[in-house]
mmCIF file of C-alpha atoms and ligand atoms in Angstrom:
data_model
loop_
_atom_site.group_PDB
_atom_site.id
_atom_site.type_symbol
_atom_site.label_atom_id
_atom_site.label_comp_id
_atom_site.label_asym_id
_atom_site.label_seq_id
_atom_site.Cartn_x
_atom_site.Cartn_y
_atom_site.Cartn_z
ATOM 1 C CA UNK A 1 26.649 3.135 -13.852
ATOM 2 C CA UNK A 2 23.693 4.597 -11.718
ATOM 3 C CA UNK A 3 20.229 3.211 -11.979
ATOM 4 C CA UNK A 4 17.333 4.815 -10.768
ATOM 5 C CA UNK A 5 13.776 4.221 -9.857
ATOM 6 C CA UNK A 6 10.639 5.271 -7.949
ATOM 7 C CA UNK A 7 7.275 3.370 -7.388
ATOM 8 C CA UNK A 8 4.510 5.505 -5.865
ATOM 9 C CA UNK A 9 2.901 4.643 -2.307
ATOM 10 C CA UNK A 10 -1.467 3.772 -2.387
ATOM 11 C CA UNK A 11 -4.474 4.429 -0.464
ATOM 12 C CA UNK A 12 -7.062 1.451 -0.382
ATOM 13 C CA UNK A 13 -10.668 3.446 -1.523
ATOM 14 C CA UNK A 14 -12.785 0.426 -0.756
ATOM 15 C CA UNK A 15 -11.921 -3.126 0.179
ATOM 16 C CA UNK A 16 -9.003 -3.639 2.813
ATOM 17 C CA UNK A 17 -9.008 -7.030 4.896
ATOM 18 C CA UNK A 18 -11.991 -7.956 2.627
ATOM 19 C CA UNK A 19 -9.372 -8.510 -0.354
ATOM 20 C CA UNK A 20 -7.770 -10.628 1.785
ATOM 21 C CA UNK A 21 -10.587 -13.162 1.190
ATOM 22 C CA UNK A 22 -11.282 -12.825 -2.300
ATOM 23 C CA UNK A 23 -13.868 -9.969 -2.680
ATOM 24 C CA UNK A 24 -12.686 -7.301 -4.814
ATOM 25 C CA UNK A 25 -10.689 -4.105 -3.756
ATOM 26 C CA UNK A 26 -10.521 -0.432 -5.448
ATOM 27 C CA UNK A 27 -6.305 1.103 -4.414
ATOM 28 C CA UNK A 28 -5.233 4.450 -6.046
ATOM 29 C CA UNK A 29 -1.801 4.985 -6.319
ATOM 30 C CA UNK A 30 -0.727 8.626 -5.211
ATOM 31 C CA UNK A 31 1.367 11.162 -6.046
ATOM 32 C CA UNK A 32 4.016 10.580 -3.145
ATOM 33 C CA UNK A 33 6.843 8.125 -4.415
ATOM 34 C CA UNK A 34 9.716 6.018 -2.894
ATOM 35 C CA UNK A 35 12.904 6.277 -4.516
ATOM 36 C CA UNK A 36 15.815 3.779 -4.754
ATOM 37 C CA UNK A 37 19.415 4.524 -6.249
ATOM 38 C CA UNK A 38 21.739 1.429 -7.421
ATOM 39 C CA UNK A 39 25.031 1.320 -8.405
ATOM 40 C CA UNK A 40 27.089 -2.238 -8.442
ATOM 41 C CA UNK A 41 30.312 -1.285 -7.019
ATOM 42 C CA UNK A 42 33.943 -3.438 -6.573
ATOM 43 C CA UNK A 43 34.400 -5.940 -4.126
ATOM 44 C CA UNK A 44 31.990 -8.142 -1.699
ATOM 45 C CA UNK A 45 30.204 -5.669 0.294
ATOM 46 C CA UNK A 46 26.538 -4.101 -0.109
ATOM 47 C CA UNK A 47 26.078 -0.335 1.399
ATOM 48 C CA UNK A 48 22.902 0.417 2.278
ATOM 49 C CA UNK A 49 21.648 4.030 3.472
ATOM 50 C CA UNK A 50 18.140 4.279 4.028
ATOM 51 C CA UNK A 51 17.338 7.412 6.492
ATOM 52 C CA UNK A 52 13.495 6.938 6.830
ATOM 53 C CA UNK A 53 14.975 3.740 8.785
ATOM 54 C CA UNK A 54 17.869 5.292 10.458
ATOM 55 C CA UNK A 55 20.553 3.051 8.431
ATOM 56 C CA UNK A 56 23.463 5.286 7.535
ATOM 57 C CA UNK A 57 25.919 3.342 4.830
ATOM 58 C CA UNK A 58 25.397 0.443 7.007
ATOM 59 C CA UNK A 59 27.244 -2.566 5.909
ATOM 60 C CA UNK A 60 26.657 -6.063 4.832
ATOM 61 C CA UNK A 61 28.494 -9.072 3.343
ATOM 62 C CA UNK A 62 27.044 -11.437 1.183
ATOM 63 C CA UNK A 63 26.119 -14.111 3.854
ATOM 64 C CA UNK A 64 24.472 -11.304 5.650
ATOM 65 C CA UNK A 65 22.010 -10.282 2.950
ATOM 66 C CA UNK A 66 21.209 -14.342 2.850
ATOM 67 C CA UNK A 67 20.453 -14.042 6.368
ATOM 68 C CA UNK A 68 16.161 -14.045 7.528
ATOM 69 C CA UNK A 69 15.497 -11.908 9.826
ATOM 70 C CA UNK A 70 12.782 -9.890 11.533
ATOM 71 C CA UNK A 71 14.311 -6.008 11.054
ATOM 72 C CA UNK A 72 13.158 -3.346 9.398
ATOM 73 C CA UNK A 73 15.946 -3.554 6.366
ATOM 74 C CA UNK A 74 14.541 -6.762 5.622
ATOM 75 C CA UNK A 75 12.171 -5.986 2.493
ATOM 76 C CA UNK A 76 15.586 -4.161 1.703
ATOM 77 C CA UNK A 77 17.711 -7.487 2.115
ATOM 78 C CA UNK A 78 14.838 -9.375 0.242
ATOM 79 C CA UNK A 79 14.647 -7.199 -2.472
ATOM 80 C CA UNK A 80 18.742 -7.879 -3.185
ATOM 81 C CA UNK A 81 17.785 -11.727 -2.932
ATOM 82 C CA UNK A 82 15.417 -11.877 -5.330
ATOM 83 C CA UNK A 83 17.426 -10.387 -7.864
ATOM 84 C CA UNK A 84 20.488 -12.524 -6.999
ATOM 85 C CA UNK A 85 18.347 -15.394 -8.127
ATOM 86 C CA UNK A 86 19.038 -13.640 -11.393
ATOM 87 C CA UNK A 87 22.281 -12.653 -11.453
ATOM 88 C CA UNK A 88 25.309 -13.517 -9.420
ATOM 89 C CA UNK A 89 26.004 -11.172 -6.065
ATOM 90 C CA UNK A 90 28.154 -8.347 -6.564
ATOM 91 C CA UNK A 91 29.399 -5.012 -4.351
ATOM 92 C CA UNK A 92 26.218 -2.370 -4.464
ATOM 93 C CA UNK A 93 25.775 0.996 -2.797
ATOM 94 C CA UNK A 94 22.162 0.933 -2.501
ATOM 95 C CA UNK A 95 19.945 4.182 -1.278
ATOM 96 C CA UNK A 96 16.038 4.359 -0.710
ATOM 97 C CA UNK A 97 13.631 7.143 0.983
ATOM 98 C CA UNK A 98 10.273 7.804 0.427
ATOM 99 C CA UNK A 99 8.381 10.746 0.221
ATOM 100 C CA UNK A 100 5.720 9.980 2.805
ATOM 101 C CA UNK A 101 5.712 8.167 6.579
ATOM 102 C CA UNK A 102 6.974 4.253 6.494
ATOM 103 C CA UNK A 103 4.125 2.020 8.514
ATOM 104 C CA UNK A 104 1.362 4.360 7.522
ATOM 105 C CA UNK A 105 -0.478 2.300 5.861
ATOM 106 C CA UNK A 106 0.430 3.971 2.201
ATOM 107 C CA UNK A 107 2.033 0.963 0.754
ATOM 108 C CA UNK A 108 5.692 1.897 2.166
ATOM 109 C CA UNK A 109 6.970 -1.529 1.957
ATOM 110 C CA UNK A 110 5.466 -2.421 -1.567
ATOM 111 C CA UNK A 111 6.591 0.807 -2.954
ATOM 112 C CA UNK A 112 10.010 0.043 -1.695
ATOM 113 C CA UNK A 113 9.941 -3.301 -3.029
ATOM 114 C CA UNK A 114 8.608 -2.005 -6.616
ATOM 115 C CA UNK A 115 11.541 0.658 -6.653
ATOM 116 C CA UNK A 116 14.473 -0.910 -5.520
ATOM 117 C CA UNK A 117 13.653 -4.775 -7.869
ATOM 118 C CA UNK A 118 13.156 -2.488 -10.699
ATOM 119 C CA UNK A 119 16.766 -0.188 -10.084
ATOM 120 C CA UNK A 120 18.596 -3.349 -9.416
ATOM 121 C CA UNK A 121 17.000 -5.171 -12.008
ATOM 122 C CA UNK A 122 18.485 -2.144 -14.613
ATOM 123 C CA UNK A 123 21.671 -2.310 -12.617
ATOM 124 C CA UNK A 124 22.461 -5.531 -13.377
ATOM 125 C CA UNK A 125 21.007 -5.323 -17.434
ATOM 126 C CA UNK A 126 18.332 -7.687 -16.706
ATOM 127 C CA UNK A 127 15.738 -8.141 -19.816
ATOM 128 C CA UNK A 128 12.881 -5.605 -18.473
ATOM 129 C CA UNK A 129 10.717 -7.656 -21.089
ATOM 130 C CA UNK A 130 10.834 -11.067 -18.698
ATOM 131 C CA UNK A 131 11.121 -9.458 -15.836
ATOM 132 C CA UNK A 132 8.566 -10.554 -13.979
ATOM 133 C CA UNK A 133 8.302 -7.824 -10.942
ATOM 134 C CA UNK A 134 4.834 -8.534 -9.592
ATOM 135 C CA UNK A 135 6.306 -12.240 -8.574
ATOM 136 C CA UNK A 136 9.606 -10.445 -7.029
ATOM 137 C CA UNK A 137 7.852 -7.698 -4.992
ATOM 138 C CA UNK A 138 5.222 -10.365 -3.567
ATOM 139 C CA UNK A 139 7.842 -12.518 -2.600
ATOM 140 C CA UNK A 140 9.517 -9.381 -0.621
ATOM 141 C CA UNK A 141 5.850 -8.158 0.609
ATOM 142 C CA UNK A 142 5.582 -11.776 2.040
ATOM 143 C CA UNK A 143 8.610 -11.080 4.156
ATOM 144 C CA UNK A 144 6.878 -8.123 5.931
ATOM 145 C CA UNK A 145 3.180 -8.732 5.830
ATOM 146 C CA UNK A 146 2.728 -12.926 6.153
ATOM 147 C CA UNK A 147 0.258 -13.460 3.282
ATOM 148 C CA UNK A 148 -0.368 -10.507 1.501
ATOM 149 C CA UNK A 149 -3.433 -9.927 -1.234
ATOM 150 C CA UNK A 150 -0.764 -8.655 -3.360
ATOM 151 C CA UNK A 151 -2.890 -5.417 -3.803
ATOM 152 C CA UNK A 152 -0.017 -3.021 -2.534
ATOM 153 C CA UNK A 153 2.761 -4.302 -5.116
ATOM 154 C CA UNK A 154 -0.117 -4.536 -7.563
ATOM 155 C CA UNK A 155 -1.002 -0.782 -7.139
ATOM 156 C CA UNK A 156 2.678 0.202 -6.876
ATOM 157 C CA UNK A 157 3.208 -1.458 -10.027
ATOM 158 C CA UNK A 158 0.737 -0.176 -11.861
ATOM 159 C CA UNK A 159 -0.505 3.396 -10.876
ATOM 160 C CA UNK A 160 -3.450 5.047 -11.601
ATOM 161 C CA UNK A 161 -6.596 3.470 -10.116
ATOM 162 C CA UNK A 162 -7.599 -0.253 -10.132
ATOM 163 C CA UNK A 163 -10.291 -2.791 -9.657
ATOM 164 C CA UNK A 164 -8.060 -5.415 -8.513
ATOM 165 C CA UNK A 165 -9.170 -9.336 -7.072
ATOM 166 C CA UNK A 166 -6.696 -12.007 -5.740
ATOM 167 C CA UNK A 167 -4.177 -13.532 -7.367
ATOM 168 C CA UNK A 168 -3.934 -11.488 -9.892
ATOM 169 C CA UNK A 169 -7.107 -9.580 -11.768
ATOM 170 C CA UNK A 170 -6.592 -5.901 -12.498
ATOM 171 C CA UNK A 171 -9.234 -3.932 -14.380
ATOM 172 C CA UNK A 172 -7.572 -0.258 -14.508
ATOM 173 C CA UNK A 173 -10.380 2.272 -13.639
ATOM 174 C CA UNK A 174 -10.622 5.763 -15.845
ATOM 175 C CA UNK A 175 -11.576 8.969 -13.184
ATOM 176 C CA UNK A 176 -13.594 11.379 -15.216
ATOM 177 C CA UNK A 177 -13.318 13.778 -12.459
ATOM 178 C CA UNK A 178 -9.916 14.767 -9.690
ATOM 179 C CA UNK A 179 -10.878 13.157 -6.453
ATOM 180 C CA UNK A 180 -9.362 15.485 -3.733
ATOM 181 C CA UNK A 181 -8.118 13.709 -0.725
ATOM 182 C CA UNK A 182 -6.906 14.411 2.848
ATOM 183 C CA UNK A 183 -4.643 11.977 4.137
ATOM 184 C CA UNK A 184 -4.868 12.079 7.860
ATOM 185 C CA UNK A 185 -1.220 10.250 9.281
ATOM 186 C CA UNK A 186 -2.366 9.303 12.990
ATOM 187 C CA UNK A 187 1.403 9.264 13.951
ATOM 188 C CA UNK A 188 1.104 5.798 15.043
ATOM 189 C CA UNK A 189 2.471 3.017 13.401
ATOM 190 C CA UNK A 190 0.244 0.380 12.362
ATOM 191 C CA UNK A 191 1.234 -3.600 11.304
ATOM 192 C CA UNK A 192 -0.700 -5.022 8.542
ATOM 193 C CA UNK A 193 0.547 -8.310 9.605
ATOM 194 C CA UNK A 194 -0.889 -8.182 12.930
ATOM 195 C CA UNK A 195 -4.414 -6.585 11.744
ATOM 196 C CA UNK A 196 -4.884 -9.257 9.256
ATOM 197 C CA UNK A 197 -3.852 -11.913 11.668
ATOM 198 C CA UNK A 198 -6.223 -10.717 13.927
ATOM 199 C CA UNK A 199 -9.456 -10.749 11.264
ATOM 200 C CA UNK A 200 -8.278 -14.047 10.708
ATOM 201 C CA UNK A 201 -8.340 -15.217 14.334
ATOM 202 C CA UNK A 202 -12.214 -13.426 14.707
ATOM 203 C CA UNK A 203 -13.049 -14.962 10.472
ATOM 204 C CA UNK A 204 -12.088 -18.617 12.669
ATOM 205 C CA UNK A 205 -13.598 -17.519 15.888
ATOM 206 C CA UNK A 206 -17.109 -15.978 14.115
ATOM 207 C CA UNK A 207 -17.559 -17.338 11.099
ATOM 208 C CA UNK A 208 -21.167 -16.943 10.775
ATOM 209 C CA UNK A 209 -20.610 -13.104 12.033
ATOM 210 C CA UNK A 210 -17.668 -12.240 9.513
ATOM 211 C CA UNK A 211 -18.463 -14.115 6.672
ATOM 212 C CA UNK A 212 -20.715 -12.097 5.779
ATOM 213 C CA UNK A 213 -19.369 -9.057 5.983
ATOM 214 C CA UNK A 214 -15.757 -9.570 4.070
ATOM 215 C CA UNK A 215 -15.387 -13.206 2.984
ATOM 216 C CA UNK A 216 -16.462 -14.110 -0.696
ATOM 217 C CA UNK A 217 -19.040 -16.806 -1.226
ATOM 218 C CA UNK A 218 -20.186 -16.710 -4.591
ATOM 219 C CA UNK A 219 -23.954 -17.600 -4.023
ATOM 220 C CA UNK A 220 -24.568 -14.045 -2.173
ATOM 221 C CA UNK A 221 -22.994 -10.428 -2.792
ATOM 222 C CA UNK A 222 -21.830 -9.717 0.706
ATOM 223 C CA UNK A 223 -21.502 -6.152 2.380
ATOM 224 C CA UNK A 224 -18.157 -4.864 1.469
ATOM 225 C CA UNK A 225 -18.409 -6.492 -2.263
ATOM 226 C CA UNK A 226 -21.721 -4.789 -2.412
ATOM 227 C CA UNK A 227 -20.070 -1.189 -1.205
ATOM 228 C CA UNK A 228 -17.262 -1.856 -3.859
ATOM 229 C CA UNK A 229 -19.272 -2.637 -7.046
ATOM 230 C CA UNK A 230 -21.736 0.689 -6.135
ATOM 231 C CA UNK A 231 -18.487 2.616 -5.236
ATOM 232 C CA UNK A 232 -17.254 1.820 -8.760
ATOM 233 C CA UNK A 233 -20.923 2.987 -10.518
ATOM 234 C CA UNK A 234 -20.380 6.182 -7.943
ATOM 235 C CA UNK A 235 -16.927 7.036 -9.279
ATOM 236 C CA UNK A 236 -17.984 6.007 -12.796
ATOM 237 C CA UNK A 237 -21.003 8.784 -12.250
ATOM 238 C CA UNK A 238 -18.696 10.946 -10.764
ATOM 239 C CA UNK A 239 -21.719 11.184 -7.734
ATOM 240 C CA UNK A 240 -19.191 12.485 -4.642
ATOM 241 C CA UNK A 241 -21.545 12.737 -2.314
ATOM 242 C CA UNK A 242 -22.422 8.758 -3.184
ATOM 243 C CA UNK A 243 -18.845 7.952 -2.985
ATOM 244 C CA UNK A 244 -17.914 9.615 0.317
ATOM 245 C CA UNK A 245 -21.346 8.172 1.601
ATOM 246 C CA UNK A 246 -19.532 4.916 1.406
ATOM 247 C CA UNK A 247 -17.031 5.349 2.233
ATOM 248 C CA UNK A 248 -18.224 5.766 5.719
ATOM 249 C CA UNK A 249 -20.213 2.405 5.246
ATOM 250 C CA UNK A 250 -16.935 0.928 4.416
ATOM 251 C CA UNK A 251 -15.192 2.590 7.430
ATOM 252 C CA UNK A 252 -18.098 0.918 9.823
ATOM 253 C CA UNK A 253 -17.523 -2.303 8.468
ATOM 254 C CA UNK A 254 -13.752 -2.043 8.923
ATOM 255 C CA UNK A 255 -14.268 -0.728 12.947
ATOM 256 C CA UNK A 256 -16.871 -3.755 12.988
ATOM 257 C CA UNK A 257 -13.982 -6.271 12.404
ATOM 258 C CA UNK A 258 -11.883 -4.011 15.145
ATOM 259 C CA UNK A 259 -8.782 -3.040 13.192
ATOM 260 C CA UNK A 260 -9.639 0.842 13.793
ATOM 261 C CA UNK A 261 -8.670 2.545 16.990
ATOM 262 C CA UNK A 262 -9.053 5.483 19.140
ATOM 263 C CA UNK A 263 -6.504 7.378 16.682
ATOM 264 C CA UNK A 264 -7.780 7.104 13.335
ATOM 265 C CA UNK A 265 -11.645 7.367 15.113
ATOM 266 C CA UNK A 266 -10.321 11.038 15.933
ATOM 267 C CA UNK A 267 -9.229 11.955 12.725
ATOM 268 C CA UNK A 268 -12.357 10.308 10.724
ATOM 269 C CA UNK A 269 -14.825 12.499 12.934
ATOM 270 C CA UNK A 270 -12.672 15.198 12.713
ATOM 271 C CA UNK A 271 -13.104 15.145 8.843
ATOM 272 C CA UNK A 272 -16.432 15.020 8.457
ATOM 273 C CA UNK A 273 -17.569 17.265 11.125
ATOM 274 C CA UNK A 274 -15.422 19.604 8.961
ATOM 275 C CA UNK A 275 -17.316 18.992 5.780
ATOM 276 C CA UNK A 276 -15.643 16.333 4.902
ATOM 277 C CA UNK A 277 -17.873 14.203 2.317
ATOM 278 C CA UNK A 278 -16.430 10.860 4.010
ATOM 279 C CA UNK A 279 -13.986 9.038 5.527
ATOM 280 C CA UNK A 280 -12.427 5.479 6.725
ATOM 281 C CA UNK A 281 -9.590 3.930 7.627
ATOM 282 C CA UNK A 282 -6.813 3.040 4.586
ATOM 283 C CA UNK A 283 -4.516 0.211 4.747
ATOM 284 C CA UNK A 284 -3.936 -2.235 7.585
ATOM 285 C CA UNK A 285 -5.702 -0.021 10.294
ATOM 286 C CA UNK A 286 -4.813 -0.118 13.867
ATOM 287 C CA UNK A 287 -2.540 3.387 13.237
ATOM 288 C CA UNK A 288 -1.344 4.148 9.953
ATOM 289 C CA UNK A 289 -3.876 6.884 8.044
ATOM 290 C CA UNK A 290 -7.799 7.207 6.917
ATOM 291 C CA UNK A 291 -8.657 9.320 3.976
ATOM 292 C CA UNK A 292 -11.209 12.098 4.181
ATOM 293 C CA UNK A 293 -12.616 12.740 0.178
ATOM 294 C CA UNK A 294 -13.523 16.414 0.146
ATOM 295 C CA UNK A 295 -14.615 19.334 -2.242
ATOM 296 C CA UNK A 296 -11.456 20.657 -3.708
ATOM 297 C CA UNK A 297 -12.485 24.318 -2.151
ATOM 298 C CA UNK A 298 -12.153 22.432 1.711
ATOM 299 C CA UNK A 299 -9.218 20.883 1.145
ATOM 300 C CA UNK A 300 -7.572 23.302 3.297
ATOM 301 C CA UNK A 301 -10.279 23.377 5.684
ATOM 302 C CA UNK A 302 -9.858 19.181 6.270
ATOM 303 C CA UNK A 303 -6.287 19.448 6.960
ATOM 304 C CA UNK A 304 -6.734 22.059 9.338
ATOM 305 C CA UNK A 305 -9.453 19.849 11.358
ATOM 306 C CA UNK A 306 -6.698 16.870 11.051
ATOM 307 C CA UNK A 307 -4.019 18.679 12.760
ATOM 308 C CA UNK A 308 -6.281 19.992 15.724
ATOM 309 C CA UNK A 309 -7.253 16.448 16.014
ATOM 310 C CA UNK A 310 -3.698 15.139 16.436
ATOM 311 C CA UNK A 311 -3.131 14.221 12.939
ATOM 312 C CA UNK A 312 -0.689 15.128 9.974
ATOM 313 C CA UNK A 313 -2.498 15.655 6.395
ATOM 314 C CA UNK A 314 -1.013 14.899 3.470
ATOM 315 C CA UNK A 315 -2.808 16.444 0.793
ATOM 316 C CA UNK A 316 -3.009 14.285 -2.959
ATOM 317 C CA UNK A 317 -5.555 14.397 -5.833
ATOM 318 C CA UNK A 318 -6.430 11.267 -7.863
ATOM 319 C CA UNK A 319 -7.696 10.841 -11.126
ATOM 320 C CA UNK A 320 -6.755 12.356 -14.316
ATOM 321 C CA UNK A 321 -4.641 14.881 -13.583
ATOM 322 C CA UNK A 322 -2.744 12.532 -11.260
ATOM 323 C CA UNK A 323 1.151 12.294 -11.244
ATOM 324 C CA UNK A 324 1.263 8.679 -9.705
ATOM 325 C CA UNK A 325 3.100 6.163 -11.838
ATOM 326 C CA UNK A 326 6.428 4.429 -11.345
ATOM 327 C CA UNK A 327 9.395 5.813 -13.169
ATOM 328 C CA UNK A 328 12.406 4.133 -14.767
ATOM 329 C CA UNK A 329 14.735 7.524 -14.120
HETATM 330 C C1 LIG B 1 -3.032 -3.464 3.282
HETATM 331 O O1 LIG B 1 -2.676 -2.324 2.523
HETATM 332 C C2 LIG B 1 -4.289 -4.064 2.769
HETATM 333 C C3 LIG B 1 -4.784 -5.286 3.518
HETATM 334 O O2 LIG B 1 -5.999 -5.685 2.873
HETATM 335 C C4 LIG B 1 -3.784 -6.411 3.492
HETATM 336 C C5 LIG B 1 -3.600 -7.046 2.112
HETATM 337 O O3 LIG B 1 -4.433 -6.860 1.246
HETATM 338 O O4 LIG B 1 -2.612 -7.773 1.964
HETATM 339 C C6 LIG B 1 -5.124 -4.970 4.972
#
C-alpha cells in the first residue's frame, strides 16, 4: 500500500513572538501544501527523498533514525519516531516536498510534520480516531524550533483561520469576505529558534520595556493583545483598511523587539508605497516573508513592487473561498 497526505503551510496575521508568552495569535492556513508519500516496504532500511532538502533516496537504518541530531532531515527522522512509539519499525520509502520555500517562515516544518505523522500514521493502520497528531507534530516542532507556541502545527492541523492561545485554545474564525495577500519571500532564510531566543534574552534583559508590549499579564490588555482583539472586530467587519492599518502597528511592534531586518524592511515599504493596505513581518522574522493585504484589483501591482525590491511573491487568498485544509489523499 501507498498512503498519502498533505498539510497546508500558514501566515501569522497578528501575534508572532507575542504567542510565545501567552497573548493570543490570529494564523491562516494557505493554499500552498506540503506533501508526504508512505509506503512500508521489506527489510530494515528507511528511504527518504526529500528534494526541497537535497536528499535523494538517502538511506537510513533503524539506529540511524534513533539517532538526535542537528540536520535538516531531522523533523523528518522525528516524525518516523513518533510513530514508532506506536507501532514497531519497519522498511519505508518515504517522500515529502512542499509547494512553497522551506525556512520562510510559512510553517514548512509544521506542515511537514502534520503530513508525513498523518501518511505514516495510515501506513501503518493506526486508529485515526486516537490519534492524537497535535501531541506528535509538537513533539517534532520541538526538535526544530526549542519551545514552540504550538501555533504552526495547530494551524497546519486545522486550516482555515484561527484565534488560537497557548497550550491549546482554538476558536476557528469565519471570513465573510476573501482577504487577498502578497507573500513577499525575502530569499533569506530565517530561524525561528534563534528569533525567539533572542526576544527571550531582551524579555530577561528589559523586562519593564517588553512586557508590555508582548508578554500577557492579566491585570492590563497590552499592545499586541490589544492589536489582536481589534484585528478580530476588523476582520469580523470586514473594515480592510482597519485591518491592514494594523497590521503595520503589529509590524512596528515586531521591528521594536528587533527580529525584522534590512530584507523584509524592503519588501514591507515596497508594498505599501505600492498601495498596499499593510504589511509586517510573518513568522519568525529575521528573513523568511511579510505579507502585504491588498485590494484584489492590485494584487498584481504588489507583486510587481516585491520583485523590484528583491523579493519573490507568492500570491494566496484567505477566507471563504480558500482551498487550505489538510487532506487524507
Ligand atoms: C513562528 O511561526 C511563530 C513564533 O511566534 C514562534 C512560535 O509561536 O512558536 C515566532
Amino acid at each position: 500500500m501507498v498512503s498519502k497526505a498533505s498539510a497546508p503551510g500558514k501566515v501569522i496575521l497578528f501575534g508572532e513572538h507575542s504567542v510565545v508568552y501567552g497573548t493570543p495569535a490570529i494564523a491562516s492556513a494557505i493554499d500552498k501544501k506540503t506533501h508526504a508519500v508512505v509506503e512500508i516496504v521489506s527489510g530494515d532500511r528507511v528511504e527518504i527523498t526529500a528534494p526541497d532538502i537535497n536528499i535523494e533516496s538517502k538511506i537510513f537504518s533503524f539506529e540511524e533514525v534513533q539517532e538526535k541530531g542537528d540536520t535538516s532531515i531531522e523533523a523528518i527522522k522525528g516524525c518516523i519516531r513518533e510513530i514508532w512509539k506506536l507501532h514497531n519499525p519497519t522498511g519505508l520509502k518515504i517522500r515529502v516536498w512542499s509547494d512553497f520555500p522551506m525556512g520562510s517562515g510559512l510553517g514548512s516544518s509544521a506542515a511537514l510534520a502534520v503530513a508525513l505523522l498523518l501518511a505514516l500514521s495510515k501506513e501503518y493502520g493506526i486508529d485515526q480516531s486516537g490519534f492524537d497528531m497535535q501531541k506528535h507534530a509538537h513533539e517534532v516542532e520541538k526538535i526544530i524550533h526549542g519551545n514552540p507556541s504550538g501555533v504552526d502545527t495547530t494551524i497546519s492541523g486545522s486550516g482555515g483561520v484561527i484565534h488560537f492561545e497557548k497550550p491549546d485554545k482554538i476558536i476557528p474564525l469565519e471570513l465573510k469576505t476573501t482577504l487577498h495577500l502578497v507573500i513577499g519571500y525575502t530569499g533569506k532564510h530565517g530561524s525561528t529558534k534563534k528569533t525567539v531566543s533572542f526576544v527571550r534574552q531582551l524579555m530577561d534583559s528589559h523586562p519593564h520595556r517588553i512586557k508590555p508590549i508582548i508578554s500577557q499579564k492579566k491585570e492590563i490588555l497590552l499592545e499586541a493583545e490589544k492589536i489582536m482583539l481589534e484585528a478580530e472586530e476588523a476582520m469580523e467587519e470586514s473594515d480592510l483598511k482597519k485591518l491592514g492599518f494594523l497590521m503595520d502597528l503589529s509590524h512596528g511592534l515586531l521591528n521594536s523587539l528587533g527580529v525584522s531586518c534590512i530584507e523584509l524592511e524592503n519588501l514591507v515599504f515596497a508594498a505599501r508605497k505600492a498601495g498596499a493596505l499593510g504589511a509586517k513581518l510573518t513568522g519568525g522574522g529575521d528573513g523568511g516573508c511579510m505579507i502585504a493585504l491588498v485590494k484584489e484589483s492590485d494584487v498584481d501591482k504588489i507583486s510587481d513592487a516585491i520583485i523590484s525590491a528583491g523579493g519573490t511573491p507568492i500570491k494566496t487568498a484567505i477566507g471563504p473561498a480558500s482551498d487550505n485544509k489538510r487532506e487524507n489523499d
